[in-house]
Amino acid sequence: MSDTLLQIENLHTFFYGESTVARAVDGVSFFVGAGETIGLVGESGCGKSVTALSVLRLVRPPGRIEPGSRILFEGRDLVTLDERQLRAVRGARIAMIFQEPMTALNPVFTVGEQIAEVVRIHSKTTRRDAWQRAVEMLQIVGIPAPAERAREYPHQLSGGMRQRVVIAMALVMNPALVIADEPTTALDVTIQAQILELLQQLQRRFGMSILLITHDLGVVAETVSRVLVMYGGEIVEEASVKTLFAEAHHPYTEGLLAAMPRMGESRDRLQTIPGTVPPPTRWPEGCRFHDRCPYSWERCTREHPPLYQIGGGHVSRCHLAEEPERRAHPHEPLVMQRSSRA
Amino acid sequence: MQPPIPASAPAERLASSGVAPALTPVRAPEPPRPRRRLTGALWWSLALIALLCTIALLAPLLAPYAPNTQLDIIALKNQPPSLAHPFGTDQYSRDLLSRMLFGARISLSVALLAVLLSATVGTAYGLIAGYFGGRVDAVMMRLLDACLAIPRVLLLVAVLALWSPVPLGALIAIIGLTGWFEVSRLVRAEVLSVMQREYLLAARALGTPGFRIIWRHVLPNVLNPIIVAATLGVGNVIMLEAGLSYLGIGARAPAASWGSIFFDGSDAFQATWWIALFPGLAIIVTVLAFNVFGSALRDALDPHQLAGDRAR
Amino acid sequence: MRRYVAGRIVQSLIVVFLVTAISFFLIRLAPGDAFSFVGDYTMSDAVRNRLRAQFGYDRPLIEQFARFLGNVVRGQLGYSHSMHRDVGSILAVALPRTLLLMGAALFTSFAIGIAVGAFQAVRRGSWLDRSASGILLLFYSIPDFWLALMALLAFAYWLPIFPSGGMVDQVVHDYMSFGGRVRDVIAHLILPSLTLAVLSAAGIARFQRAALLDVLPQDYVRTARAKGLGERTVVLKHALRNALLPVITLLGLSLPALVGGTFFVEKVFSWPGMGYIAANAIASRDYDLVTGTVIVGGIMVAVGSLLADLLYAAADPRLRAR
């Protein structure tokens, strides 16, 4: 396809507690192509946010990217860069958009200053030129009266506008990759749509790649070309968006899709996936989803599945790839059996 | 005097003037790593306090001489520390060690009693202000703010000097009556929060909840912070009383405290450094013990007060 | 914002009034008579009574207070019979000196406190952090007058680095050049202001540490890092700017305590400010002067605290809009 922009190989990010280790990201590998929009999907606790933070090495102690992880970008391994080199990448070549626009912006600086700051960090510009650039960006992201708005403080703007500012801040140096960590979760539904629309527009205009992190499959359906599903700190399925929605393979993905309320369907109650996400300090033996899976069998409790090839560009971490006949015999997932026995 | 460290003052002060507190994090941070609540500091400081109190109580048994006896005005005047007089003698040839042992009784009892008074008055004030609420509360709080603005030392000095000589009981009372502000704030805040809860229920049934009900709900929550504030207050009062006695307007002979020892020797410290050093060290050790204990107690009783010590 | 300012000013005025009232009544109610100690003890009662009437000490207390208030508003604080000048002129000279000392102490204590506190927050948990906390707790337990005494003994007598008291060199000050005179005052200022500063710094550092620890995990700090800023800029520019705000409130809160400390320090170092004057006035039962000192002291604290609150409101953009 297109050139590979970002290649993540065997990423492990662990958090060290007093007596425990939380293996938040436990062997994640994927790539992002130039100009592509990729979706990274999963529930809270699956490790998707930590993956995003790991790319820019924003994970603070007691978290740590384990040796053996490689994050290749523009010909270099980001894991091995020193501080100065890394800082040159952050904000300029790879930018991040965070989930909560209210808290992501510093309350004591004006919106314009915060955008202009990015410009001044990464290029030798005068204050005035940087400010101009900031105002331009505000206009590009669709904020009316940008010159006045630039002088305002974050608390004076609405949630949607703040997120636009955050996007402006991310894009002002024209990065090659934007990582958006749940950019719409904290916003109203109508604003969500606007922001997603904006991101797509900007991508058409600037041509950057987007790694979109979300728990909302609906968001993914609209905006990305390829989807990665995460569970238990690992990728459990990867496919093009069409394939995923039409022919999802992994039972977890099936569960997610079934749980989505859809227009035109009438149902008495929403489907859920029984059980809860296990804690990253104690991932289950074998397949990490086995106790919530309606198809699991004895093999799943002891043998950790690798990523099986399902089709072109479609992989799934499920033993059903080798024993598809098991799909005909669904049963009550083990978590339910345990709790009904208790 | 060192400024008191308020537990929640900035937000409170602004809130009482109608301005919202500034730093309210929107998203709750990760749960704190469980910290050992009862630290070693808590125990050794408590032990130290117990030791000091015991020494003070046993002063008549421990002191080699009586505190006010002039032993030998010619030979033993202003003698530096020696084996016979480990802390030296003062200008009246009194043994400093003995004076300090007896002085401990005065310093400690003045501090403890004054703090007790402060806590009582403060609690009462806070209860009344919180219970009656409305205009009464507003007026009382304004009065409180005004009292806080008056420098305590200045007022104490003026009053004590002009009324001197002040008997010990009056001294305790005056010090106590100028130190109750923080406690009253704490109690009032707690009463207000309880009133908010109980009032909603009781309003439907009986009208304004009875005073005793309020007190029953307020007391357990408020006891801990009051104890912590009182412990820290003891250290403060010891230093305050010492300062006043140094000026000659605090405790005075025969009920001499550590501060008075300073007063008696204040002319010639260059030559008689031991008169300045030892009482000072005694004060520091005592106040430190109370401060460490108060701090450790606060950490142990209310982990939410550990502002900022969260694992992240 | 305007409402807040107006409210605060009114509050300060109330405080000043209360301070005036309290000090007036307390002092006048004290036993003894202004004229029991002044002058020749052979002074006859007739002369004494005449002096009392002259200074208005024989009228009912309330009437005295009313007259006094009227005078205060007009700027007349009475007459000091121990120094034979009117109180206003005495305090007008003494007040700037105290302000100089307090200002230097305030500045230094906040500089030290903020720096240490911020450093501790950034290096949280390290042995530096913990030992700094221990040292600060120690300083918090040292009485101010004692530290002043020890400082004086140590650095003015045993190691004669600094002058042993006063504000200026009594002998040669007036003959020095301007620069020389400034240096002379500074030399005399260092020890007393440092003594005051070190004691307050303890509390400030503790507060600043907590404030910065609250700010560091905030999302906007992470954003600043993600933008490519170096760690030092992230902490100093983005984090500290927010963490300083609560510390500003300490400015107002620490003033009353600072005044108390200044009183002792002025006495030990013979710094000719208001505390020094007050001490002498008390000794000579100079009611007007004592009252005047306490009132001016209270005004100083009220104004200082008002300024500190206004500074806070101006510094936090979230409050400016109101």
Coordinates of C-alpha atoms in Angstrom, one line a residue, chain A residues 49-50 52-54 56-59 90-91 94-105 159 162-167 169-170 178-187 195 199 211-213, chain B residues 27 312, chain C residues 218-228:
Chain A
S49 CA -4.1 4.8 25.8
V50 CA -0.8 3.5 27.1
A52 CA -0.5 5.9 22.4
L53 CA 1.5 7.5 25.2
S54 CA 4.3 5.0 24.6
L56 CA 6.0 9.6 22.3
R57 CA 7.4 8.2 25.4
L58 CA 5.1 10.2 27.6
V59 CA 4.7 7.3 30.1
R90 CA 7.1 15.7 19.9
G91 CA 4.8 18.3 18.6
I94 CA 4.2 13.5 15.8
A95 CA 1.5 15.3 17.7
M96 CA -1.0 14.2 20.3
I97 CA -4.6 15.2 20.9
F98 CA -5.8 14.2 24.4
Q99 CA -9.2 13.3 25.7
E100 CA -10.2 16.1 28.0
P101 CA -9.9 19.5 26.3
M102 CA -10.6 21.3 29.5
T103 CA -7.7 19.9 31.4
A104 CA -5.4 19.5 28.5
L105 CA -5.0 23.3 28.1
G159 CA -15.8 22.2 25.1
R162 CA -11.4 23.9 23.2
Q163 CA -11.0 20.7 21.4
R164 CA -10.6 22.6 18.2
V165 CA -7.8 24.6 19.9
V166 CA -6.1 21.4 20.9
I167 CA -6.3 20.2 17.4
M169 CA -2.1 23.1 18.6
A170 CA -1.4 19.6 17.3
V178 CA -1.4 12.7 14.8
I179 CA -2.3 10.5 17.6
A180 CA -5.8 11.3 18.9
D181 CA -6.6 9.7 22.2
E182 CA -10.4 9.6 22.6
P183 CA -10.8 13.0 21.1
T184 CA -14.5 13.1 21.3
T185 CA -15.4 11.1 24.4
A186 CA -15.7 14.1 26.6
L187 CA -17.9 16.0 24.2
I195 CA -14.9 17.3 15.5
L199 CA -10.3 15.8 11.6
L211 CA -4.0 7.1 14.8
L212 CA -7.4 7.3 16.4
I213 CA -7.9 5.7 19.8
Chain B
R27 CA -10.7 14.5 36.7
R312 CA 1.3 8.7 39.5
Chain C
Q218 CA -2.5 17.5 35.6
D219 CA -3.2 16.9 31.9
Y220 CA -1.9 20.2 30.7
V221 CA 1.5 19.4 32.1
R222 CA 1.4 16.2 29.9
T223 CA 0.3 18.3 27.0
A224 CA 3.3 20.6 27.5
R225 CA 5.6 17.6 27.3
A226 CA 3.8 16.3 24.3
K227 CA 4.5 19.6 22.5
G228 CA 8.2 19.1 22.8

